[in-house]
Amino acid sequence: MTGYDKNDNVLSSQCYGQTSASVYALIILTGNLLNHVDDTATTSAYNNGFEFKDGVKQANEYVYDANGNLTKDLNKGISNITYNVLNLPTGVTFASGGFIQYGYTADGIKRRMMYKEADGSGNPVPTVYCGNVVYENGVARLLLTEEGYVTLSDKKYHYYLQDHQGNNRVVLSSSGAVEEAITILLVGYLQAQAMCSLINTTARSTMARRD
């Protein structure tokens, strides 16, 4: 990150996905809300990278409601997001025809989700959360734990590694192998790859102590 405002919002950053330019992304902020991102990187440094995709070039690529909740994300093809009185998302609609719907208890605990592929294909898939068990299409699929989850089909454990803000960034197998790396806007995939060796070592050490 190369620039912040007085509220610690990111104004600019230097990405390392491409070496032919020095500055790849410039963020314009108004009222502490992100308006648009201009990313001039044309290629990814890694195949199948998870970096930000600059899908449109407009002055207002993100739209918010009166409470500051994101209601539209043109870069991700999200045409509308609805919220309940608790400011929890109840529906996400994609321009391509897909959607995600959420259901909550009165105190805001998520109990149900239904989704359809973003390209509009296939039938909606209902997902129900009952305690720490996740059902998909009426079949128990996952058992949630404090450290991650268990896939009930093969009884295998999977562990989360989180960043300093509590976001899940990496999914590890019980042997410490990286199964999935999750990147967030303005966090370069190159940096995530560079951390993998440290992540593997830390995870194996942690699981060894538990064993």
PDB file of C-alpha atoms in Angstrom:
ATOM      1  CA  MET A   1       0.000   0.000   0.000  1.00  0.00           C
ATOM      2  CA  THR A   2       1.413   3.385  -0.967  1.00  0.00           C
ATOM      3  CA  GLY A   3      -1.171   5.901   0.235  1.00  0.00           C
ATOM      4  CA  TYR A   4      -3.871   6.339   2.881  1.00  0.00           C
ATOM      5  CA  ASP A   5      -6.278   9.122   3.825  1.00  0.00           C
ATOM      6  CA  LYS A   6      -6.827  10.438   7.365  1.00  0.00           C
ATOM      7  CA  ASN A   7      -9.352   7.665   8.019  1.00  0.00           C
ATOM      8  CA  ASP A   8      -6.828   4.970   7.062  1.00  0.00           C
ATOM      9  CA  ASN A   9      -8.685   4.183   3.833  1.00  0.00           C
ATOM     10  CA  VAL A  10      -6.434   2.949   1.018  1.00  0.00           C
ATOM     11  CA  LEU A  11      -5.915   5.572  -1.686  1.00  0.00           C
ATOM     12  CA  SER A  12      -3.330   3.810  -3.829  1.00  0.00           C
ATOM     13  CA  SER A  13      -1.325   0.622  -3.934  1.00  0.00           C
ATOM     14  CA  GLN A  14       1.536  -0.958  -5.812  1.00  0.00           C
ATOM     15  CA  CYS A  15       0.745  -4.425  -7.090  1.00  0.00           C
ATOM     16  CA  TYR A  16       3.401  -6.944  -8.061  1.00  0.00           C
ATOM     17  CA  GLY A  17       1.446  -9.051 -10.528  1.00  0.00           C
ATOM     18  CA  GLN A  18       3.235  -7.471 -13.503  1.00  0.00           C
ATOM     19  CA  THR A  19       6.720  -5.964 -13.771  1.00  0.00           C
ATOM     20  CA  SER A  20       6.261  -3.675 -16.781  1.00  0.00           C
ATOM     21  CA  ALA A  21       4.681  -0.862 -14.749  1.00  0.00           C
ATOM     22  CA  SER A  22       5.237   0.618 -11.317  1.00  0.00           C
ATOM     23  CA  VAL A  23       1.725   1.486 -10.157  1.00  0.00           C
ATOM     24  CA  TYR A  24      -1.179  -0.789 -11.015  1.00  0.00           C
ATOM     25  CA  ALA A  25      -4.153   0.382  -8.994  1.00  0.00           C
ATOM     26  CA  LEU A  26      -5.523   3.742  -7.919  1.00  0.00           C
ATOM     27  CA  ILE A  27      -8.550   3.919  -5.631  1.00  0.00           C
ATOM     28  CA  ILE A  28     -10.793   6.971  -5.461  1.00  0.00           C
ATOM     29  CA  LEU A  29     -12.710   7.367  -2.196  1.00  0.00           C
ATOM     30  CA  THR A  30     -15.630   9.649  -1.404  1.00  0.00           C
ATOM     31  CA  GLY A  31     -17.249   9.647   2.035  1.00  0.00           C
ATOM     32  CA  ASN A  32     -15.135   6.662   3.097  1.00  0.00           C
ATOM     33  CA  LEU A  33     -16.815   4.545   0.390  1.00  0.00           C
ATOM     34  CA  LEU A  34     -15.062   2.987  -2.603  1.00  0.00           C
ATOM     35  CA  ASN A  35     -16.275   4.441  -5.927  1.00  0.00           C
ATOM     36  CA  HIS A  36     -14.102   2.701  -8.481  1.00  0.00           C
ATOM     37  CA  VAL A  37     -10.815   0.900  -9.044  1.00  0.00           C
ATOM     38  CA  ASP A  38      -8.608   1.397 -12.103  1.00  0.00           C
ATOM     39  CA  ASP A  39      -6.271  -1.557 -12.585  1.00  0.00           C
ATOM     40  CA  THR A  40      -3.866  -1.245 -15.521  1.00  0.00           C
ATOM     41  CA  ALA A  41      -2.361  -4.720 -15.192  1.00  0.00           C
ATOM     42  CA  THR A  42      -3.224  -6.646 -18.354  1.00  0.00           C
ATOM     43  CA  THR A  43      -1.862 -10.074 -17.488  1.00  0.00           C
ATOM     44  CA  SER A  44      -1.484 -12.176 -14.379  1.00  0.00           C
ATOM     45  CA  ALA A  45       1.932 -13.148 -13.062  1.00  0.00           C
ATOM     46  CA  TYR A  46       0.531 -16.609 -12.284  1.00  0.00           C
ATOM     47  CA  ASN A  47      -1.816 -18.867 -14.189  1.00  0.00           C
ATOM     48  CA  ASN A  48      -5.294 -19.057 -12.636  1.00  0.00           C
ATOM     49  CA  GLY A  49      -4.522 -16.103 -10.379  1.00  0.00           C
ATOM     50  CA  PHE A  50      -7.110 -14.845  -7.889  1.00  0.00           C
ATOM     51  CA  GLU A  51      -6.263 -11.174  -8.264  1.00  0.00           C
ATOM     52  CA  PHE A  52      -8.811  -8.389  -8.751  1.00  0.00           C
ATOM     53  CA  LYS A  53     -10.474  -8.334 -12.187  1.00  0.00           C
ATOM     54  CA  ASP A  54     -11.179  -4.844 -13.522  1.00  0.00           C
ATOM     55  CA  GLY A  55     -14.401  -5.656 -15.358  1.00  0.00           C
ATOM     56  CA  VAL A  56     -15.616  -2.141 -16.173  1.00  0.00           C
ATOM     57  CA  LYS A  57     -14.253   1.391 -16.535  1.00  0.00           C
ATOM     58  CA  GLN A  58     -16.753   3.782 -14.959  1.00  0.00           C
ATOM     59  CA  ALA A  59     -16.720   6.643 -12.478  1.00  0.00           C
ATOM     60  CA  ASN A  60     -19.092   4.757 -10.165  1.00  0.00           C
ATOM     61  CA  GLU A  61     -18.478   1.021 -10.212  1.00  0.00           C
ATOM     62  CA  TYR A  62     -19.866   0.481  -6.704  1.00  0.00           C
ATOM     63  CA  VAL A  63     -23.264   1.640  -5.393  1.00  0.00           C
ATOM     64  CA  TYR A  64     -24.376   1.821  -1.751  1.00  0.00           C
ATOM     65  CA  ASP A  65     -27.615   2.301   0.175  1.00  0.00           C
ATOM     66  CA  ALA A  66     -28.275   4.947   2.845  1.00  0.00           C
ATOM     67  CA  ASN A  67     -26.673   2.716   5.494  1.00  0.00           C
ATOM     68  CA  GLY A  68     -23.460   2.309   3.520  1.00  0.00           C
ATOM     69  CA  ASN A  69     -24.211  -1.274   2.439  1.00  0.00           C
ATOM     70  CA  LEU A  70     -22.930  -2.273  -0.993  1.00  0.00           C
ATOM     71  CA  THR A  71     -25.876  -2.742  -3.386  1.00  0.00           C
ATOM     72  CA  LYS A  72     -24.093  -3.068  -6.735  1.00  0.00           C
ATOM     73  CA  ASP A  73     -20.626  -4.225  -7.855  1.00  0.00           C
ATOM     74  CA  LEU A  74     -20.125  -3.826 -11.592  1.00  0.00           C
ATOM     75  CA  ASN A  75     -16.666  -5.439 -11.583  1.00  0.00           C
ATOM     76  CA  LYS A  76     -18.136  -8.694 -10.259  1.00  0.00           C
ATOM     77  CA  GLY A  77     -21.305  -8.458 -12.328  1.00  0.00           C
ATOM     78  CA  ILE A  78     -23.507  -7.999  -9.245  1.00  0.00           C
ATOM     79  CA  SER A  79     -26.572  -6.017 -10.270  1.00  0.00           C
ATOM     80  CA  ASN A  80     -28.301  -5.823  -6.888  1.00  0.00           C
ATOM     81  CA  ILE A  81     -27.852  -6.741  -3.214  1.00  0.00           C
ATOM     82  CA  THR A  82     -30.760  -6.520  -0.762  1.00  0.00           C
ATOM     83  CA  TYR A  83     -30.577  -6.340   3.046  1.00  0.00           C
ATOM     84  CA  ASN A  84     -32.880  -6.906   6.012  1.00  0.00           C
ATOM     85  CA  VAL A  85     -33.479  -4.582   8.973  1.00  0.00           C
ATOM     86  CA  LEU A  86     -30.289  -5.927  10.588  1.00  0.00           C
ATOM     87  CA  ASN A  87     -28.268  -4.851   7.524  1.00  0.00           C
ATOM     88  CA  LEU A  88     -27.583  -8.494   6.693  1.00  0.00           C
ATOM     89  CA  PRO A  89     -27.645  -9.455   2.998  1.00  0.00           C
ATOM     90  CA  THR A  90     -30.799 -11.336   2.003  1.00  0.00           C
ATOM     91  CA  GLY A  91     -30.234 -11.560  -1.738  1.00  0.00           C
ATOM     92  CA  VAL A  92     -27.486 -11.126  -4.339  1.00  0.00           C
ATOM     93  CA  THR A  93     -28.510 -10.906  -8.000  1.00  0.00           C
ATOM     94  CA  PHE A  94     -26.028 -11.278 -10.861  1.00  0.00           C
ATOM     95  CA  ALA A  95     -26.458  -9.666 -14.258  1.00  0.00           C
ATOM     96  CA  SER A  96     -25.821 -13.071 -15.860  1.00  0.00           C
ATOM     97  CA  GLY A  97     -28.920 -14.579 -14.235  1.00  0.00           C
ATOM     98  CA  GLY A  98     -27.479 -16.214 -11.131  1.00  0.00           C
ATOM     99  CA  PHE A  99     -28.498 -15.380  -7.584  1.00  0.00           C
ATOM    100  CA  ILE A 100     -27.849 -16.086  -3.906  1.00  0.00           C
ATOM    101  CA  GLN A 101     -30.560 -15.866  -1.226  1.00  0.00           C
ATOM    102  CA  TYR A 102     -30.020 -15.913   2.551  1.00  0.00           C
ATOM    103  CA  GLY A 103     -32.340 -16.589   5.494  1.00  0.00           C
ATOM    104  CA  TYR A 104     -31.673 -15.671   9.137  1.00  0.00           C
ATOM    105  CA  THR A 105     -33.130 -16.093  12.593  1.00  0.00           C
ATOM    106  CA  ALA A 106     -34.522 -13.031  14.382  1.00  0.00           C
ATOM    107  CA  ASP A 107     -31.148 -12.464  16.063  1.00  0.00           C
ATOM    108  CA  GLY A 108     -29.215 -12.546  12.789  1.00  0.00           C
ATOM    109  CA  ILE A 109     -27.870 -16.114  12.698  1.00  0.00           C
ATOM    110  CA  LYS A 110     -27.709 -17.432   9.139  1.00  0.00           C
ATOM    111  CA  ARG A 111     -29.826 -20.570   8.742  1.00  0.00           C
ATOM    112  CA  ARG A 112     -30.448 -20.953   5.032  1.00  0.00           C
ATOM    113  CA  MET A 113     -28.841 -20.143   1.706  1.00  0.00           C
ATOM    114  CA  MET A 114     -29.981 -20.887  -1.834  1.00  0.00           C
ATOM    115  CA  TYR A 115     -27.835 -20.236  -4.872  1.00  0.00           C
ATOM    116  CA  LYS A 116     -27.886 -20.602  -8.620  1.00  0.00           C
ATOM    117  CA  GLU A 117     -24.796 -20.492 -10.825  1.00  0.00           C
ATOM    118  CA  ALA A 118     -23.784 -16.995 -11.931  1.00  0.00           C
ATOM    119  CA  ASP A 119     -24.346 -17.925 -15.573  1.00  0.00           C
ATOM    120  CA  GLY A 120     -27.965 -18.794 -14.761  1.00  0.00           C
ATOM    121  CA  SER A 121     -27.528 -22.515 -15.477  1.00  0.00           C
ATOM    122  CA  GLY A 122     -28.754 -25.428 -13.393  1.00  0.00           C
ATOM    123  CA  ASN A 123     -31.342 -25.568 -10.619  1.00  0.00           C
ATOM    124  CA  PRO A 124     -31.171 -23.548  -7.384  1.00  0.00           C
ATOM    125  CA  VAL A 125     -29.289 -25.421  -4.640  1.00  0.00           C
ATOM    126  CA  PRO A 126     -30.644 -24.976  -1.079  1.00  0.00           C
ATOM    127  CA  THR A 127     -28.150 -24.977   1.785  1.00  0.00           C
ATOM    128  CA  VAL A 128     -29.398 -25.212   5.384  1.00  0.00           C
ATOM    129  CA  TYR A 129     -27.347 -24.511   8.531  1.00  0.00           C
ATOM    130  CA  CYS A 130     -28.468 -26.544  11.564  1.00  0.00           C
ATOM    131  CA  GLY A 131     -26.118 -25.947  14.473  1.00  0.00           C
ATOM    132  CA  ASN A 132     -22.670 -26.797  13.149  1.00  0.00           C
ATOM    133  CA  VAL A 133     -23.959 -29.131  10.418  1.00  0.00           C
ATOM    134  CA  VAL A 134     -24.400 -27.861   6.853  1.00  0.00           C
ATOM    135  CA  TYR A 135     -26.978 -29.582   4.621  1.00  0.00           C
ATOM    136  CA  GLU A 136     -26.979 -29.214   0.845  1.00  0.00           C
ATOM    137  CA  ASN A 137     -30.018 -30.435  -1.077  1.00  0.00           C
ATOM    138  CA  GLY A 138     -31.133 -32.209   2.096  1.00  0.00           C
ATOM    139  CA  VAL A 139     -27.849 -34.116   2.536  1.00  0.00           C
ATOM    140  CA  ALA A 140     -25.411 -33.428   5.398  1.00  0.00           C
ATOM    141  CA  ARG A 141     -22.233 -32.179   3.719  1.00  0.00           C
ATOM    142  CA  LEU A 142     -20.079 -30.354   6.278  1.00  0.00           C
ATOM    143  CA  LEU A 143     -19.453 -30.334  10.008  1.00  0.00           C
ATOM    144  CA  LEU A 144     -18.205 -26.907  11.081  1.00  0.00           C
ATOM    145  CA  THR A 145     -15.491 -26.702  13.748  1.00  0.00           C
ATOM    146  CA  GLU A 146     -13.668 -23.855  15.481  1.00  0.00           C
ATOM    147  CA  GLU A 147     -10.617 -24.457  13.282  1.00  0.00           C
ATOM    148  CA  GLY A 148     -12.390 -25.143   9.956  1.00  0.00           C
ATOM    149  CA  TYR A 149     -14.694 -27.941   8.848  1.00  0.00           C
ATOM    150  CA  VAL A 150     -15.022 -31.692   8.211  1.00  0.00           C
ATOM    151  CA  THR A 151     -16.280 -33.015   4.865  1.00  0.00           C
ATOM    152  CA  LEU A 152     -18.710 -35.749   5.907  1.00  0.00           C
ATOM    153  CA  SER A 153     -18.435 -37.661   2.631  1.00  0.00           C
ATOM    154  CA  ASP A 154     -14.828 -38.657   3.313  1.00  0.00           C
ATOM    155  CA  LYS A 155     -14.456 -37.731   7.036  1.00  0.00           C
ATOM    156  CA  LYS A 156     -11.513 -35.429   6.260  1.00  0.00           C
ATOM    157  CA  TYR A 157     -10.568 -32.362   8.300  1.00  0.00           C
ATOM    158  CA  HIS A 158      -9.850 -28.991   6.709  1.00  0.00           C
ATOM    159  CA  TYR A 159      -8.339 -26.028   8.561  1.00  0.00           C
ATOM    160  CA  TYR A 160      -8.548 -22.257   8.074  1.00  0.00           C
ATOM    161  CA  LEU A 161      -5.668 -19.834   8.379  1.00  0.00           C
ATOM    162  CA  GLN A 162      -6.827 -16.270   9.005  1.00  0.00           C
ATOM    163  CA  ASP A 163      -5.290 -12.850   8.497  1.00  0.00           C
ATOM    164  CA  HIS A 164      -5.016 -10.160  11.176  1.00  0.00           C
ATOM    165  CA  GLN A 165      -8.636  -9.105  10.545  1.00  0.00           C
ATOM    166  CA  GLY A 166     -10.073 -12.578  11.004  1.00  0.00           C
ATOM    167  CA  ASN A 167     -10.690 -13.248   7.294  1.00  0.00           C
ATOM    168  CA  ASN A 168     -10.194 -16.832   6.152  1.00  0.00           C
ATOM    169  CA  ARG A 169      -7.266 -16.693   3.736  1.00  0.00           C
ATOM    170  CA  VAL A 170      -6.076 -20.287   3.315  1.00  0.00           C
ATOM    171  CA  VAL A 171      -7.695 -23.728   3.565  1.00  0.00           C
ATOM    172  CA  LEU A 172      -5.338 -26.510   4.649  1.00  0.00           C
ATOM    173  CA  SER A 173      -5.677 -30.284   4.629  1.00  0.00           C
ATOM    174  CA  SER A 174      -4.940 -32.318   7.746  1.00  0.00           C
ATOM    175  CA  SER A 175      -1.399 -32.853   6.407  1.00  0.00           C
ATOM    176  CA  GLY A 176      -0.796 -29.108   6.070  1.00  0.00           C
ATOM    177  CA  ALA A 177      -1.103 -28.946   2.272  1.00  0.00           C
ATOM    178  CA  VAL A 178      -2.666 -25.778   0.849  1.00  0.00           C
ATOM    179  CA  GLU A 179      -6.027 -26.682  -0.695  1.00  0.00           C
ATOM    180  CA  GLU A 180      -7.275 -23.183  -1.443  1.00  0.00           C
ATOM    181  CA  ALA A 181      -5.822 -19.682  -1.238  1.00  0.00           C
ATOM    182  CA  ILE A 182      -8.331 -16.862  -0.831  1.00  0.00           C
ATOM    183  CA  THR A 183      -7.208 -13.382  -1.805  1.00  0.00           C
ATOM    184  CA  ILE A 184      -8.934 -10.059  -1.166  1.00  0.00           C
ATOM    185  CA  LEU A 185      -9.015  -6.879  -3.268  1.00  0.00           C
ATOM    186  CA  LEU A 186      -5.618  -5.129  -3.278  1.00  0.00           C
ATOM    187  CA  VAL A 187      -3.843  -8.104  -1.712  1.00  0.00           C
ATOM    188  CA  GLY A 188      -1.519  -9.383  -4.426  1.00  0.00           C
ATOM    189  CA  TYR A 189      -1.505 -13.044  -5.371  1.00  0.00           C
ATOM    190  CA  LEU A 190       2.281 -12.947  -5.522  1.00  0.00           C
ATOM    191  CA  GLN A 191       2.487 -12.037  -1.846  1.00  0.00           C
ATOM    192  CA  ALA A 192       0.069 -14.856  -1.016  1.00  0.00           C
ATOM    193  CA  GLN A 193       2.234 -17.337  -2.904  1.00  0.00           C
ATOM    194  CA  ALA A 194       5.346 -16.113  -1.118  1.00  0.00           C
ATOM    195  CA  MET A 195       3.656 -16.804   2.219  1.00  0.00           C
ATOM    196  CA  CYS A 196       2.756 -20.407   1.383  1.00  0.00           C
ATOM    197  CA  SER A 197       5.986 -21.941   2.698  1.00  0.00           C
ATOM    198  CA  LEU A 198       5.615 -20.061   5.980  1.00  0.00           C
ATOM    199  CA  ILE A 199       1.921 -20.989   6.170  1.00  0.00           C
ATOM    200  CA  ASN A 200       2.667 -24.685   5.618  1.00  0.00           C
ATOM    201  CA  THR A 201       5.354 -24.686   8.301  1.00  0.00           C
ATOM    202  CA  THR A 202       3.112 -22.902  10.805  1.00  0.00           C
ATOM    203  CA  ALA A 203       0.141 -25.161  10.082  1.00  0.00           C
ATOM    204  CA  ARG A 204       2.137 -28.369  10.440  1.00  0.00           C
ATOM    205  CA  SER A 205       3.620 -27.130  13.696  1.00  0.00           C
ATOM    206  CA  THR A 206       0.172 -26.220  15.043  1.00  0.00           C
ATOM    207  CA  MET A 207      -1.407 -29.536  14.060  1.00  0.00           C
ATOM    208  CA  ALA A 208       1.575 -31.474  15.384  1.00  0.00           C
ATOM    209  CA  ARG A 209       1.083 -29.875  18.801  1.00  0.00           C
ATOM    210  CA  ARG A 210      -2.611 -30.811  18.704  1.00  0.00           C
ATOM    211  CA  ASP A 211      -1.788 -34.411  17.803  1.00  0.00           C
TER     212      ASP A 211
END
